[in-house]
C-alpha cells in the first residue's frame, strides 16, 4: 500500500526547536540507568525521530514540533493538528508492521489549546476542548472517538484527493472504535511547552546532571550542547537512513572530546561587525547575476532563491554564533574576490566561483573552530550564507561594487 511520503520534506531547513527537542530527548534517554543504545535524528518521517533498543524489540518515537507564540491556540480542527493526525496514521499503519506496542508519537507545541466550535457539523462536541481531554486521558469515550475519526477521515480524503493512491483510507474507514482508540493511545499531546530559548536552558541543566558530566566539564555545557546540535545538523543532510541518525555512543564521545578543550572556547565576537558594514548595493542575487550574465540559467537561479530563503530561516532560528559565521564567511568571500580575476559572463565561472568561496570559507572556519564555537558550520549552511550575502547587498559579482 502506497501513502504520502513525508520523509524530510525540507532537508535543509534545520529549525532550531526541532534540534533542541532532539537533544532534550537524548538526555531523557541517557537518564535511564540501564545501559542501552538508541538513535536520534531530525527531519526523518517527522520533525524528530528516535529509535530505542532498550529491550529486544525496537521502539520508535515520532514527534511533530510546532513553534508558535503564546497567543496561538490549536483545536482538533486546526490545520496543524489534522495534518499531524494524517501523518501519524500513515506511519502507524505503514511502518509499524503490526508491532503497534513498540511505536509512540508526540505532538509537541508551544501553542495552547482552543475549544472546538463546529457545532453544526459536529453536534455532539463536548463542553471541554477535545485536545485537553486527549492530553489528560489516554482513553476517551466513544462519542469523542467518533468525532476524531470523522475529522481524520475528512482530512485524509482531502490530502489524498490529488494522489494516485488513497493511502490507508479504507483501513481507516473500516477500523473499529477499539482499534482507533489503540491508535490514539499511542499519541502524547504536549501543549504550552517551552520555546527554543527556555527549552535550551532545560537541556543545559540536563547536560549538567548527565552521568557523563564531570568536574572537568564545568562551564562547558554550552560547548557540549553546540557540538551535539551541530552533529544532528550534519547528519540531517547526509544520504541514507542510518547515516542520518546520531548514535547514543557519539554523545559520550562528545563529552570525552570536550573534556580536554578550553572552557574559553565560546562565541566568536565578530557577530557585531555585520552591523558596521556599509551597504551601497541594493540589488538582490538575481539582479547581480543578470548584470554580468543576462541569460544565466533560470533553474539555477531558482535553486539560489530557495537556498537564500532556507538560510534566512536558519539564521532566524539560531544564535549569535550564526552571525559570526556569516561575518567570517563574508571575509573569506571578499578575500577570494580580491585575489581572483574571473570572467563572470560565463555560467560555469559563476558556479565555480561560488563553490570555491564555499570551500575557502569552510577551510577558514575549521581553523577558527580551534578557538571559537559555532552552532552550525557545515558546508550546506555556508553555501546558503554566501548566497544570502549576495542577495543581502553585501557582495557582488561586479568587481567595483565589492568594498575590499
Coordinates of C-alpha atoms in Angstrom, one line a residue, residues 185-379:
X185 CA -3.4 5.9 22.8
X186 CA 0.0 5.9 21.1
X187 CA -0.1 9.8 20.9
X188 CA 1.2 12.1 23.6
X189 CA -0.1 15.6 23.3
X190 CA 2.1 18.4 24.8
X191 CA 0.6 21.9 24.6
X192 CA 2.0 25.1 26.1
X193 CA 5.5 23.7 26.1
X194 CA 8.8 25.6 26.2
X195 CA 10.0 27.7 23.3
X196 CA 13.6 27.2 22.0
X197 CA 15.2 29.6 24.5
X198 CA 13.6 28.1 27.6
X199 CA 14.0 24.6 26.2
X200 CA 17.7 25.2 25.7
X201 CA 18.0 26.1 29.4
X202 CA 16.3 22.9 30.4
X203 CA 18.6 20.9 28.1
X204 CA 21.7 22.6 29.6
X205 CA 20.5 21.6 33.1
X206 CA 20.1 18.0 31.8
X207 CA 23.7 18.2 30.5
X208 CA 25.0 19.3 33.9
X209 CA 23.1 16.4 35.5
X210 CA 24.2 13.8 32.9
X211 CA 26.1 10.7 34.0
X212 CA 28.9 11.8 31.6
X213 CA 29.3 15.2 33.2
X214 CA 32.3 15.5 35.5
X215 CA 34.2 18.3 37.2
X216 CA 36.3 18.7 34.1
X217 CA 33.2 19.7 32.2
X218 CA 32.5 22.7 34.4
X219 CA 31.4 25.7 32.3
X220 CA 31.5 23.6 29.2
X221 CA 27.8 22.7 28.9
X222 CA 27.3 25.2 26.1
X223 CA 30.1 23.7 24.1
X224 CA 28.7 20.2 24.6
X225 CA 25.2 21.4 23.6
X226 CA 26.6 23.1 20.5
X227 CA 28.5 20.1 19.3
X228 CA 25.5 17.8 19.7
X229 CA 23.4 20.3 17.8
X230 CA 26.0 20.5 15.0
X231 CA 26.2 16.7 14.8
X232 CA 22.5 16.5 14.4
X233 CA 22.5 19.1 11.6
X234 CA 25.4 17.5 9.8
X235 CA 23.7 14.1 9.9
X236 CA 20.4 15.6 8.7
X237 CA 21.9 16.4 5.4
X238 CA 23.5 13.0 4.7
X239 CA 22.2 10.4 2.4
X240 CA 20.9 7.1 3.7
X241 CA 18.6 6.3 6.7
X242 CA 21.4 5.1 9.1
X243 CA 23.7 7.9 8.2
X244 CA 21.1 10.4 9.3
X245 CA 20.9 9.0 12.8
X246 CA 23.0 10.1 15.8
X247 CA 24.0 7.1 17.9
X248 CA 24.0 7.3 21.7
X249 CA 27.7 6.3 21.8
X250 CA 28.5 9.5 19.9
X251 CA 27.2 11.6 22.9
X252 CA 29.7 10.0 25.2
X253 CA 32.5 10.7 22.6
X254 CA 31.5 14.4 22.6
X255 CA 31.8 14.6 26.4
X256 CA 35.2 13.0 26.2
X257 CA 36.4 15.3 23.4
X258 CA 35.1 18.5 25.2
X259 CA 36.7 17.4 28.4
X260 CA 40.1 18.3 27.0
X261 CA 39.0 21.6 25.4
X262 CA 39.4 25.0 26.9
X263 CA 36.2 26.4 28.5
X264 CA 37.1 29.7 26.9
X265 CA 36.3 28.2 23.5
X266 CA 33.0 30.0 23.2
X267 CA 31.5 32.6 20.9
X268 CA 33.3 34.4 18.1
X269 CA 32.8 38.1 18.9
X270 CA 32.7 39.2 15.2
X271 CA 28.9 38.9 15.0
X272 CA 28.7 42.6 15.8
X273 CA 30.8 43.5 12.8
X274 CA 28.0 42.7 10.3
X275 CA 26.1 45.8 11.5
X276 CA 29.0 48.1 10.8
X277 CA 29.3 47.1 7.1
X278 CA 28.2 49.9 4.9
X279 CA 25.5 48.8 2.3
X280 CA 25.6 50.5 -1.1
X281 CA 24.4 47.9 -3.5
X282 CA 20.6 47.2 -3.0
X283 CA 20.3 44.6 -5.8
X284 CA 19.4 41.0 -5.0
X285 CA 21.3 38.0 -6.1
X286 CA 19.3 37.6 -9.3
X287 CA 19.8 41.2 -10.4
X288 CA 23.5 40.9 -9.7
X289 CA 23.9 37.8 -11.8
X290 CA 21.8 39.2 -14.6
X291 CA 24.1 42.3 -14.6
X292 CA 27.0 40.2 -15.7
X293 CA 25.2 37.2 -17.3
X294 CA 21.8 38.2 -18.7
X295 CA 21.0 34.7 -19.9
X296 CA 22.0 32.8 -16.7
X297 CA 20.1 29.6 -16.1
X298 CA 16.7 30.3 -14.6
X299 CA 16.6 26.9 -13.0
X300 CA 19.9 27.6 -11.2
X301 CA 18.6 31.0 -10.1
X302 CA 15.5 29.2 -8.6
X303 CA 17.9 27.0 -6.6
X304 CA 19.7 30.1 -5.4
X305 CA 16.5 31.7 -4.3
X306 CA 15.4 28.6 -2.3
X307 CA 18.8 28.5 -0.6
X308 CA 18.5 32.2 0.4
X309 CA 15.1 31.5 2.0
X310 CA 16.4 28.5 3.8
X311 CA 19.5 30.3 5.0
X312 CA 17.4 33.2 6.5
X313 CA 15.2 30.7 8.3
X314 CA 18.3 29.1 9.8
X315 CA 19.7 32.5 10.8
X316 CA 16.4 33.5 12.4
X317 CA 16.2 30.3 14.5
X318 CA 19.9 30.4 15.5
X319 CA 22.1 32.3 18.0
X320 CA 24.8 35.0 17.6
X321 CA 27.3 32.4 16.6
X322 CA 25.5 32.2 13.3
X323 CA 26.0 35.9 12.7
X324 CA 29.7 35.4 13.5
X325 CA 29.8 32.6 11.0
X326 CA 28.1 34.8 8.4
X327 CA 30.7 37.6 9.0
X328 CA 33.6 35.1 8.7
X329 CA 32.1 33.8 5.5
X330 CA 31.8 37.4 4.3
X331 CA 35.6 37.9 5.0
X332 CA 36.5 34.8 3.1
X333 CA 34.4 35.7 0.1
X334 CA 35.9 39.2 0.0
X335 CA 39.4 37.7 0.2
X336 CA 38.6 35.4 -2.7
X337 CA 37.0 38.1 -4.9
X338 CA 40.0 40.4 -4.3
X339 CA 42.5 37.9 -5.4
X340 CA 40.7 36.3 -8.4
X341 CA 40.1 37.8 -11.8
X342 CA 37.1 35.9 -13.1
X343 CA 35.0 36.3 -16.2
X344 CA 31.5 36.2 -14.7
X345 CA 29.9 36.3 -18.1
X346 CA 30.1 32.5 -18.1
X347 CA 27.6 30.4 -16.2
X348 CA 30.2 27.9 -15.3
X349 CA 32.5 30.5 -13.9
X350 CA 29.8 31.9 -11.6
X351 CA 29.0 28.4 -10.3
X352 CA 32.7 27.5 -9.9
X353 CA 33.4 30.8 -8.0
X354 CA 30.6 30.2 -5.6
X355 CA 31.9 26.7 -4.9
X356 CA 35.4 27.9 -4.4
X357 CA 34.1 30.6 -2.0
X358 CA 32.3 27.9 -0.1
X359 CA 35.4 25.7 0.1
X360 CA 37.6 28.6 1.3
X361 CA 35.0 29.7 3.9
X362 CA 34.7 26.2 5.3
X363 CA 38.5 25.8 5.5
X364 CA 38.9 29.1 7.3
X365 CA 36.0 28.2 9.7
X366 CA 37.6 24.9 10.5
X367 CA 40.7 26.8 11.7
X368 CA 38.6 29.3 13.7
X369 CA 36.8 26.4 15.4
X370 CA 40.1 25.7 17.3
X371 CA 39.2 28.8 19.4
X372 CA 35.6 29.6 18.8
X373 CA 32.3 27.7 18.9
X374 CA 29.7 27.9 16.2
X375 CA 26.2 26.4 16.5
X376 CA 26.4 25.5 12.8
X377 CA 29.3 25.3 10.4
X378 CA 28.6 22.6 7.8
X379 CA 29.1 23.3 4.1

